[in-house]
Amino acid sequence: MNLDTKKPSETLSRREREKLAHRQEILIAATRVFAQKGFFNATLDEIAHEAEFSKGALYLHFSNKEDLLYSIIEDKVDKYVQIVNKILSGKKSFKVELTDYYKKMAAFSFDEKDFFNLLMTQHTSGFSALSKEKAKKLCAIHDKVNEIVTVRAEKAKENGELRDFPPAAVNGLIHGSVKNMMMTRWSFETVEELHNAVDVFINMIFTGIAKEREGYSDK
Amino acid sequence: MNLDTKKPSETLSRREREKLAHRQEILIAATRVFAQKGFFNATLDEIAHEAEFSKGALYLHFSNKEDLLYSIIEDKVDKYVQIVNKILSGKKSFKVELTDYYKKMAAFSFDEKDFFNLLMTQHTSGFSALSKEKAKKLCAIHDKVNEIVTVRAEKAKENGELRDFPPAAVNGLIHGSVKNMMMTRWSFETVEELHNAVDVFINMIFTGIAKEREGYSDK
Amino acid sequence: MNLDTKKPSETLSRREREKLAHRQEILIAATRVFAQKGFFNATLDEIAHEAEFSKGALYLHFSNKEDLLYSIIEDKVDKYVQIVNKILSGKKSFKVELTDYYKKMAAFSFDEKDFFNLLMTQHTSGFSALSKEKAKKLCAIHDKVNEIVTVRAEKAKENGELRDFPPAAVNGLIHGSVKNMMMTRWSFETVEELHNAVDVFINMIFTGIAKEREGYSDK
Amino acid sequence: MNLDTKKPSETLSRREREKLAHRQEILIAATRVFAQKGFFNATLDEIAHEAEFSKGALYLHFSNKEDLLYSIIEDKVDKYVQIVNKILSGKKSFKVELTDYYKKMAAFSFDEKDFFNLLMTQHTSGFSALSKEKAKKLCAIHDKVNEIVTVRAEKAKENGELRDFPPAAVNGLIHGSVKNMMMTRWSFETVEELHNAVDVFINMIFTGIAKEREGYSDK
DNA sequence: CATGAATGAGGTTTCATTCAT
DNA sequence: AATGAATGAAACCTCATTCAT
């Protein structure tokens, strides 16, 4: 019987484990500084100080300032695509899944403010801090979320849950409002308040804001 | 009888008229460069070259790089607040006025791509390129639009045009989708296509995306 | 009989007279600005504004910034050399003439503060604002005053008015104290107070500061 | 028993010692360049080149050009105030101490020509290169010397060593001549010649330049 | 692995001087 | 003669990146 049952990820030496930990500390510090000052106003001096490492140490983990920003975003965005994918799996009704999606994003926007501020500003500016190649990669990940939502909406339409609206419009409605929610948190102070608001919001977009459902035509 | 009936604004000397024209040329060039490269990646060398003036000439009109950005945005945003104000005057139904609003913004996003890319990226990053004082001023102008929309929506609710939803949510819906529309143009190539899509979109948010208006309760 | 009895200096046309007047206005303005800010911190914009002319106009009278400074100093220093020369003519006793010299300088330091501040600062820094050639010229004028004083002191020694001290020392005593007086005005508020102090001062350097004239030896 | 008896000042690491040494090298280079060209004509390029460092290295030790000038002067002037204070301690006669003072300043003006040229030119122009706050600080140090001399002279008067002359006048005599001596070195080539001249000079101001001590009145 | 002094390219800003009007 | 917009050289300063220790 093999006593060495450790998986590769468990066979990290102390050295390697420490190195990974340091990398994480730097990423967290950099996220905070980037979020507060913006990529261009942030200096490596400040990030190093915040991370309690020397400036030189940053270069042991990241090849340059750009790579630091890229690493911050890539690491997390990947995870979140998976989360979204799981939530919008099609096992429940579209309305329920969409509600879950909004709520997850709401929680996220409270839990990781720094990261989200950073992600939003960088995405809006087209990742102008990054080389074209890296910017494209990140945009691709971002687009993935749009695709997941769109595909799920198509399916809901086929299931008879949704009326027949152009996908760009539906996606624009959802995407725009999620982004808006995450950035402003609709002026709420706590995630619970925001959660409650989500239920109302979902109701709103599903049933419409108009008093009378005039002009409704089920083509 | 005084023959000199010219108003002051008409008595600009050729010198003054030229100076104003040159100021405009610089603003246009700067808008283009800022939009393409972002504020921090743009250099005054490039702006000067684009404007076909020397670098020093920029300082005859603007006190520094920051002032250049601020001037670009302030000039136009002011005008647009007035336009929005006029459109959402309350003389027509909310639905009609909101449609006009979306269409005007759609047209705007096509006519002045450079400016809007710039405005959006800068606003998302909280105008981090500007001093706190100036950033606040611009945010205040921006908030004005939100206020106008919110107030108009309240009125519509009182008129019985809208159901009773929280203002933050309604505003989030409208604001988020307008912003999304202006930035992505919903993947349309021409303003006409976008115009047509707006009608569908308005219908969507007024009557809801759900097939059945289940869960509808007229509190 | 020749009716045109005007001397050359009187035959200036209105044009020429005006030009000279303008030149003087510029010189006065420049003196004030240079004195307040120093040569390097002063800008031609500021001088032009102070003189109520355009920047370009400065170049109608002076070939460049340096020439402006040079003209200011040369014009006046020349006159003052002549005044010193006249005062220390040797017609009266050395003590009386030296007293007159100090008093004239005292009056000067009150009447033309701007100019003297400028002259002193520029001279101390070796006219570092000027080209070597011009700096030499001005230093030569300046040295002229030292020479006049030294020569006059020699004569006084021969006349039996002064004891036998090295000329460099005597000149150092006089020159140093005159300069000090002109720059600090010995903390007096009015020229009259300073005049009175001069009498005491002259008495001091002629009879010595020591209580007992010990160590006196009339070599 | 603690073997580590080193005082903190002795425990500088090699890094720290080198940093201080480099700071000194830069100060020396800057002093030379400033003295030769004047503050405004000197460029950081030139100072960096003279110091054999890069331009950026200057900013590791000094926050800007102004700080460089300020540091040069502050460092030394402080020391010299202490030296003057010690020399004019009142333990010997005023005449002997004043002679020592002049000789020390004479030696100083030969040993540190660069620094003194710099100090004199900058002081005369009211440290116009510095911010008001820093200029005031330096002037305060400078005034301290005047105060020390004046106080010592008062004491000498009370001791019966000096006759009764206004302090401003006595100080003007001493201060003016010391400054003049330090700047011109009375045209001497070596410090020894200047030393000898000081004895004569002291004799001159103590016993007066007049052949006859007429007008002497021991009030 | 960790440090932080040193580098130097590149940016913003200033201002004496010119010149078309 | 007078203007002031335009120029462009040159200055100061920043900071990502390197490298000897």
PDB file of N, CA and C in Angstrom, chain A residues 18-86:
ATOM      1  N   GLU A  18       5.412  28.600   0.956  1.00  0.00           N
ATOM      2  CA  GLU A  18       5.676  29.995   1.341  1.00  0.00           C
ATOM      3  C   GLU A  18       5.649  30.914   0.131  1.00  0.00           C
ATOM      4  N   LYS A  19       6.251  30.455  -0.920  1.00  0.00           N
ATOM      5  CA  LYS A  19       6.307  31.290  -2.125  1.00  0.00           C
ATOM      6  C   LYS A  19       4.902  31.608  -2.623  1.00  0.00           C
ATOM      7  N   LEU A  20       4.065  30.582  -2.653  1.00  0.00           N
ATOM      8  CA  LEU A  20       2.688  30.805  -3.100  1.00  0.00           C
ATOM      9  C   LEU A  20       1.963  31.771  -2.169  1.00  0.00           C
ATOM     10  N   ALA A  21       2.212  31.606  -0.882  1.00  0.00           N
ATOM     11  CA  ALA A  21       1.576  32.501   0.090  1.00  0.00           C
ATOM     12  C   ALA A  21       2.013  33.943  -0.153  1.00  0.00           C
ATOM     13  N   HIS A  22       3.306  34.116  -0.388  1.00  0.00           N
ATOM     14  CA  HIS A  22       3.818  35.461  -0.646  1.00  0.00           C
ATOM     15  C   HIS A  22       3.182  36.055  -1.900  1.00  0.00           C
ATOM     16  N   ARG A  23       3.063  35.203  -2.896  1.00  0.00           N
ATOM     17  CA  ARG A  23       2.434  35.653  -4.139  1.00  0.00           C
ATOM     18  C   ARG A  23       1.031  36.168  -3.859  1.00  0.00           C
ATOM     19  N   GLN A  24       0.301  35.435  -3.051  1.00  0.00           N
ATOM     20  CA  GLN A  24      -1.060  35.851  -2.714  1.00  0.00           C
ATOM     21  C   GLN A  24      -1.079  37.172  -1.960  1.00  0.00           C
ATOM     22  N   GLU A  25      -0.146  37.299  -1.011  1.00  0.00           N
ATOM     23  CA  GLU A  25      -0.090  38.550  -0.247  1.00  0.00           C
ATOM     24  C   GLU A  25       0.142  39.733  -1.169  1.00  0.00           C
ATOM     25  N   ILE A  26       1.026  39.523  -2.118  1.00  0.00           N
ATOM     26  CA  ILE A  26       1.317  40.613  -3.060  1.00  0.00           C
ATOM     27  C   ILE A  26       0.081  40.924  -3.898  1.00  0.00           C
ATOM     28  N   LEU A  27      -0.594  39.879  -4.354  1.00  0.00           N
ATOM     29  CA  LEU A  27      -1.785  40.096  -5.187  1.00  0.00           C
ATOM     30  C   LEU A  27      -2.846  40.888  -4.415  1.00  0.00           C
ATOM     31  N   ILE A  28      -3.016  40.533  -3.149  1.00  0.00           N
ATOM     32  CA  ILE A  28      -4.024  41.228  -2.340  1.00  0.00           C
ATOM     33  C   ILE A  28      -3.642  42.697  -2.155  1.00  0.00           C
ATOM     34  N   ALA A  29      -2.377  42.915  -1.847  1.00  0.00           N
ATOM     35  CA  ALA A  29      -1.910  44.293  -1.663  1.00  0.00           C
ATOM     36  C   ALA A  29      -2.078  45.096  -2.955  1.00  0.00           C
ATOM     37  N   ALA A  30      -1.688  44.472  -4.051  1.00  0.00           N
ATOM     38  CA  ALA A  30      -1.760  45.169  -5.339  1.00  0.00           C
ATOM     39  C   ALA A  30      -3.217  45.486  -5.689  1.00  0.00           C
ATOM     40  N   THR A  31      -4.098  44.538  -5.420  1.00  0.00           N
ATOM     41  CA  THR A  31      -5.514  44.772  -5.705  1.00  0.00           C
ATOM     42  C   THR A  31      -6.001  46.007  -4.945  1.00  0.00           C
ATOM     43  N   ARG A  32      -5.622  46.071  -3.684  1.00  0.00           N
ATOM     44  CA  ARG A  32      -6.067  47.198  -2.865  1.00  0.00           C
ATOM     45  C   ARG A  32      -5.530  48.525  -3.424  1.00  0.00           C
ATOM     46  N   VAL A  33      -4.252  48.531  -3.729  1.00  0.00           N
ATOM     47  CA  VAL A  33      -3.648  49.784  -4.214  1.00  0.00           C
ATOM     48  C   VAL A  33      -4.201  50.163  -5.589  1.00  0.00           C
ATOM     49  N   PHE A  34      -4.272  49.188  -6.481  1.00  0.00           N
ATOM     50  CA  PHE A  34      -4.820  49.472  -7.812  1.00  0.00           C
ATOM     51  C   PHE A  34      -6.252  50.002  -7.697  1.00  0.00           C
ATOM     52  N   ALA A  35      -7.029  49.384  -6.817  1.00  0.00           N
ATOM     53  CA  ALA A  35      -8.430  49.793  -6.695  1.00  0.00           C
ATOM     54  C   ALA A  35      -8.540  51.218  -6.174  1.00  0.00           C
ATOM     55  N   GLN A  36      -7.664  51.549  -5.240  1.00  0.00           N
ATOM     56  CA  GLN A  36      -7.735  52.895  -4.650  1.00  0.00           C
ATOM     57  C   GLN A  36      -7.235  53.977  -5.586  1.00  0.00           C
ATOM     58  N   LYS A  37      -6.104  53.688  -6.240  1.00  0.00           N
ATOM     59  CA  LYS A  37      -5.441  54.741  -7.008  1.00  0.00           C
ATOM     60  C   LYS A  37      -5.606  54.605  -8.509  1.00  0.00           C
ATOM     61  N   GLY A  38      -6.020  53.446  -8.944  1.00  0.00           N
ATOM     62  CA  GLY A  38      -6.010  53.197 -10.376  1.00  0.00           C
ATOM     63  C   GLY A  38      -4.653  52.668 -10.785  1.00  0.00           C
ATOM     64  N   PHE A  39      -4.631  51.933 -11.859  1.00  0.00           N
ATOM     65  CA  PHE A  39      -3.398  51.274 -12.291  1.00  0.00           C
ATOM     66  C   PHE A  39      -2.262  52.261 -12.496  1.00  0.00           C
ATOM     67  N   PHE A  40      -2.518  53.364 -13.176  1.00  0.00           N
ATOM     68  CA  PHE A  40      -1.431  54.262 -13.548  1.00  0.00           C
ATOM     69  C   PHE A  40      -0.931  55.105 -12.390  1.00  0.00           C
ATOM     70  N   ASN A  41      -1.816  55.441 -11.494  1.00  0.00           N
ATOM     71  CA  ASN A  41      -1.392  56.239 -10.339  1.00  0.00           C
ATOM     72  C   ASN A  41      -0.721  55.391  -9.272  1.00  0.00           C
ATOM     73  N   ALA A  42      -0.959  54.095  -9.307  1.00  0.00           N
ATOM     74  CA  ALA A  42      -0.323  53.230  -8.317  1.00  0.00           C
ATOM     75  C   ALA A  42       1.152  53.056  -8.652  1.00  0.00           C
ATOM     76  N   THR A  43       1.991  53.026  -7.658  1.00  0.00           N
ATOM     77  CA  THR A  43       3.419  52.792  -7.901  1.00  0.00           C
ATOM     78  C   THR A  43       3.812  51.465  -7.268  1.00  0.00           C
ATOM     79  N   LEU A  44       4.852  50.865  -7.820  1.00  0.00           N
ATOM     80  CA  LEU A  44       5.322  49.601  -7.273  1.00  0.00           C
ATOM     81  C   LEU A  44       5.867  49.800  -5.870  1.00  0.00           C
ATOM     82  N   ASP A  45       6.413  50.970  -5.619  1.00  0.00           N
ATOM     83  CA  ASP A  45       6.867  51.294  -4.274  1.00  0.00           C
ATOM     84  C   ASP A  45       5.727  51.113  -3.278  1.00  0.00           C
ATOM     85  N   GLU A  46       4.598  51.665  -3.635  1.00  0.00           N
ATOM     86  CA  GLU A  46       3.449  51.624  -2.734  1.00  0.00           C
ATOM     87  C   GLU A  46       2.947  50.196  -2.557  1.00  0.00           C
ATOM     88  N   ILE A  47       2.862  49.469  -3.659  1.00  0.00           N
ATOM     89  CA  ILE A  47       2.394  48.087  -3.582  1.00  0.00           C
ATOM     90  C   ILE A  47       3.342  47.262  -2.724  1.00  0.00           C
ATOM     91  N   ALA A  48       4.639  47.448  -2.944  1.00  0.00           N
ATOM     92  CA  ALA A  48       5.632  46.697  -2.168  1.00  0.00           C
ATOM     93  C   ALA A  48       5.474  47.021  -0.684  1.00  0.00           C
ATOM     94  N   HIS A  49       5.284  48.290  -0.394  1.00  0.00           N
ATOM     95  CA  HIS A  49       5.130  48.701   0.999  1.00  0.00           C
ATOM     96  C   HIS A  49       3.874  48.098   1.608  1.00  0.00           C
ATOM     97  N   GLU A  50       2.796  48.153   0.847  1.00  0.00           N
ATOM     98  CA  GLU A  50       1.526  47.597   1.326  1.00  0.00           C
ATOM     99  C   GLU A  50       1.654  46.092   1.563  1.00  0.00           C
ATOM    100  N   ALA A  51       2.421  45.425   0.698  1.00  0.00           N
ATOM    101  CA  ALA A  51       2.574  43.973   0.816  1.00  0.00           C
ATOM    102  C   ALA A  51       3.650  43.606   1.825  1.00  0.00           C
ATOM    103  N   GLU A  52       4.327  44.613   2.336  1.00  0.00           N
ATOM    104  CA  GLU A  52       5.444  44.393   3.266  1.00  0.00           C
ATOM    105  C   GLU A  52       6.537  43.521   2.662  1.00  0.00           C
ATOM    106  N   PHE A  53       6.809  43.814   1.409  1.00  0.00           N
ATOM    107  CA  PHE A  53       7.965  43.208   0.757  1.00  0.00           C
ATOM    108  C   PHE A  53       8.770  44.324   0.099  1.00  0.00           C
ATOM    109  N   SER A  54       9.938  43.955  -0.396  1.00  0.00           N
ATOM    110  CA  SER A  54      10.726  44.959  -1.120  1.00  0.00           C
ATOM    111  C   SER A  54      10.232  45.031  -2.556  1.00  0.00           C
ATOM    112  N   LYS A  55      10.602  46.117  -3.190  1.00  0.00           N
ATOM    113  CA  LYS A  55      10.188  46.291  -4.575  1.00  0.00           C
ATOM    114  C   LYS A  55      10.715  45.142  -5.429  1.00  0.00           C
ATOM    115  N   GLY A  56      11.963  44.787  -5.178  1.00  0.00           N
ATOM    116  CA  GLY A  56      12.576  43.710  -5.943  1.00  0.00           C
ATOM    117  C   GLY A  56      11.814  42.394  -5.833  1.00  0.00           C
ATOM    118  N   ALA A  57      11.244  42.157  -4.665  1.00  0.00           N
ATOM    119  CA  ALA A  57      10.539  40.890  -4.438  1.00  0.00           C
ATOM    120  C   ALA A  57       9.360  40.730  -5.399  1.00  0.00           C
ATOM    121  N   LEU A  58       8.762  41.845  -5.786  1.00  0.00           N
ATOM    122  CA  LEU A  58       7.631  41.757  -6.714  1.00  0.00           C
ATOM    123  C   LEU A  58       8.047  41.046  -7.997  1.00  0.00           C
ATOM    124  N   TYR A  59       9.286  41.282  -8.384  1.00  0.00           N
ATOM    125  CA  TYR A  59       9.747  40.715  -9.648  1.00  0.00           C
ATOM    126  C   TYR A  59      10.107  39.234  -9.538  1.00  0.00           C
ATOM    127  N   LEU A  60      10.085  38.698  -8.324  1.00  0.00           N
ATOM    128  CA  LEU A  60      10.292  37.263  -8.184  1.00  0.00           C
ATOM    129  C   LEU A  60       9.019  36.500  -8.513  1.00  0.00           C
ATOM    130  N   HIS A  61       7.904  37.224  -8.435  1.00  0.00           N
ATOM    131  CA  HIS A  61       6.620  36.558  -8.659  1.00  0.00           C
ATOM    132  C   HIS A  61       5.930  37.003  -9.953  1.00  0.00           C
ATOM    133  N   PHE A  62       6.217  38.239 -10.354  1.00  0.00           N
ATOM    134  CA  PHE A  62       5.554  38.778 -11.548  1.00  0.00           C
ATOM    135  C   PHE A  62       6.597  39.456 -12.416  1.00  0.00           C
ATOM    136  N   SER A  63       6.412  39.328 -13.722  1.00  0.00           N
ATOM    137  CA  SER A  63       7.478  39.831 -14.588  1.00  0.00           C
ATOM    138  C   SER A  63       7.455  41.346 -14.745  1.00  0.00           C
ATOM    139  N   ASN A  64       6.331  41.967 -14.507  1.00  0.00           N
ATOM    140  CA  ASN A  64       6.293  43.438 -14.546  1.00  0.00           C
ATOM    141  C   ASN A  64       4.948  43.934 -14.007  1.00  0.00           C
ATOM    142  N   LYS A  65       4.774  45.225 -14.031  1.00  0.00           N
ATOM    143  CA  LYS A  65       3.574  45.818 -13.445  1.00  0.00           C
ATOM    144  C   LYS A  65       2.322  45.309 -14.153  1.00  0.00           C
ATOM    145  N   GLU A  66       2.402  45.256 -15.456  1.00  0.00           N
ATOM    146  CA  GLU A  66       1.274  44.797 -16.247  1.00  0.00           C
ATOM    147  C   GLU A  66       0.879  43.382 -15.853  1.00  0.00           C
ATOM    148  N   ASP A  67       1.883  42.544 -15.690  1.00  0.00           N
ATOM    149  CA  ASP A  67       1.630  41.147 -15.350  1.00  0.00           C
ATOM    150  C   ASP A  67       0.917  41.046 -14.001  1.00  0.00           C
ATOM    151  N   LEU A  68       1.246  41.961 -13.139  1.00  0.00           N
ATOM    152  CA  LEU A  68       0.619  41.981 -11.813  1.00  0.00           C
ATOM    153  C   LEU A  68      -0.885  42.204 -11.958  1.00  0.00           C
ATOM    154  N   LEU A  69      -1.229  43.210 -12.737  1.00  0.00           N
ATOM    155  CA  LEU A  69      -2.650  43.496 -12.953  1.00  0.00           C
ATOM    156  C   LEU A  69      -3.345  42.310 -13.621  1.00  0.00           C
ATOM    157  N   TYR A  70      -2.683  41.783 -14.630  1.00  0.00           N
ATOM    158  CA  TYR A  70      -3.269  40.668 -15.386  1.00  0.00           C
ATOM    159  C   TYR A  70      -3.522  39.471 -14.476  1.00  0.00           C
ATOM    160  N   SER A  71      -2.531  39.177 -13.638  1.00  0.00           N
ATOM    161  CA  SER A  71      -2.648  38.016 -12.748  1.00  0.00           C
ATOM    162  C   SER A  71      -3.810  38.184 -11.785  1.00  0.00           C
ATOM    163  N   ILE A  72      -3.932  39.390 -11.238  1.00  0.00           N
ATOM    164  CA  ILE A  72      -5.031  39.670 -10.312  1.00  0.00           C
ATOM    165  C   ILE A  72      -6.366  39.312 -10.946  1.00  0.00           C
ATOM    166  N   ILE A  73      -6.549  39.795 -12.156  1.00  0.00           N
ATOM    167  CA  ILE A  73      -7.850  39.642 -12.789  1.00  0.00           C
ATOM    168  C   ILE A  73      -8.078  38.233 -13.301  1.00  0.00           C
ATOM    169  N   GLU A  74      -7.078  37.705 -13.983  1.00  0.00           N
ATOM    170  CA  GLU A  74      -7.238  36.380 -14.573  1.00  0.00           C
ATOM    171  C   GLU A  74      -7.611  35.338 -13.517  1.00  0.00           C
ATOM    172  N   ASP A  75      -6.818  35.301 -12.449  1.00  0.00           N
ATOM    173  CA  ASP A  75      -7.046  34.325 -11.385  1.00  0.00           C
ATOM    174  C   ASP A  75      -8.519  34.252 -10.991  1.00  0.00           C
ATOM    175  N   LYS A  76      -9.053  35.431 -10.686  1.00  0.00           N
ATOM    176  CA  LYS A  76     -10.411  35.426 -10.140  1.00  0.00           C
ATOM    177  C   LYS A  76     -11.485  35.263 -11.194  1.00  0.00           C
ATOM    178  N   VAL A  77     -11.317  35.950 -12.301  1.00  0.00           N
ATOM    179  CA  VAL A  77     -12.374  35.920 -13.302  1.00  0.00           C
ATOM    180  C   VAL A  77     -12.670  34.488 -13.748  1.00  0.00           C
ATOM    181  N   ASP A  78     -11.620  33.728 -13.878  1.00  0.00           N
ATOM    182  CA  ASP A  78     -11.779  32.333 -14.259  1.00  0.00           C
ATOM    183  C   ASP A  78     -12.730  31.608 -13.305  1.00  0.00           C
ATOM    184  N   LYS A  79     -12.449  31.793 -12.027  1.00  0.00           N
ATOM    185  CA  LYS A  79     -13.308  31.149 -11.027  1.00  0.00           C
ATOM    186  C   LYS A  79     -14.750  31.589 -11.168  1.00  0.00           C
ATOM    187  N   TYR A  80     -14.939  32.859 -11.425  1.00  0.00           N
ATOM    188  CA  TYR A  80     -16.301  33.361 -11.459  1.00  0.00           C
ATOM    189  C   TYR A  80     -17.057  32.914 -12.683  1.00  0.00           C
ATOM    190  N   VAL A  81     -16.358  32.706 -13.758  1.00  0.00           N
ATOM    191  CA  VAL A  81     -17.031  32.165 -14.930  1.00  0.00           C
ATOM    192  C   VAL A  81     -17.603  30.792 -14.580  1.00  0.00           C
ATOM    193  N   GLN A  82     -16.817  30.019 -13.875  1.00  0.00           N
ATOM    194  CA  GLN A  82     -17.285  28.688 -13.479  1.00  0.00           C
ATOM    195  C   GLN A  82     -18.506  28.778 -12.575  1.00  0.00           C
ATOM    196  N   ILE A  83     -18.459  29.713 -11.647  1.00  0.00           N
ATOM    197  CA  ILE A  83     -19.599  29.894 -10.743  1.00  0.00           C
ATOM    198  C   ILE A  83     -20.857  30.248 -11.526  1.00  0.00           C
ATOM    199  N   VAL A  84     -20.713  31.218 -12.419  1.00  0.00           N
ATOM    200  CA  VAL A  84     -21.868  31.631 -13.230  1.00  0.00           C
ATOM    201  C   VAL A  84     -22.391  30.437 -14.036  1.00  0.00           C
ATOM    202  N   ASN A  85     -21.468  29.722 -14.617  1.00  0.00           N
ATOM    203  CA  ASN A  85     -21.819  28.557 -15.416  1.00  0.00           C
ATOM    204  C   ASN A  85     -22.650  27.558 -14.601  1.00  0.00           C
ATOM    205  N   LYS A  86     -22.220  27.376 -13.373  1.00  0.00           N
ATOM    206  CA  LYS A  86     -22.903  26.424 -12.494  1.00  0.00           C
ATOM    207  C   LYS A  86     -24.298  26.934 -12.132  1.00  0.00           C
TER     208      LYS A  86
END
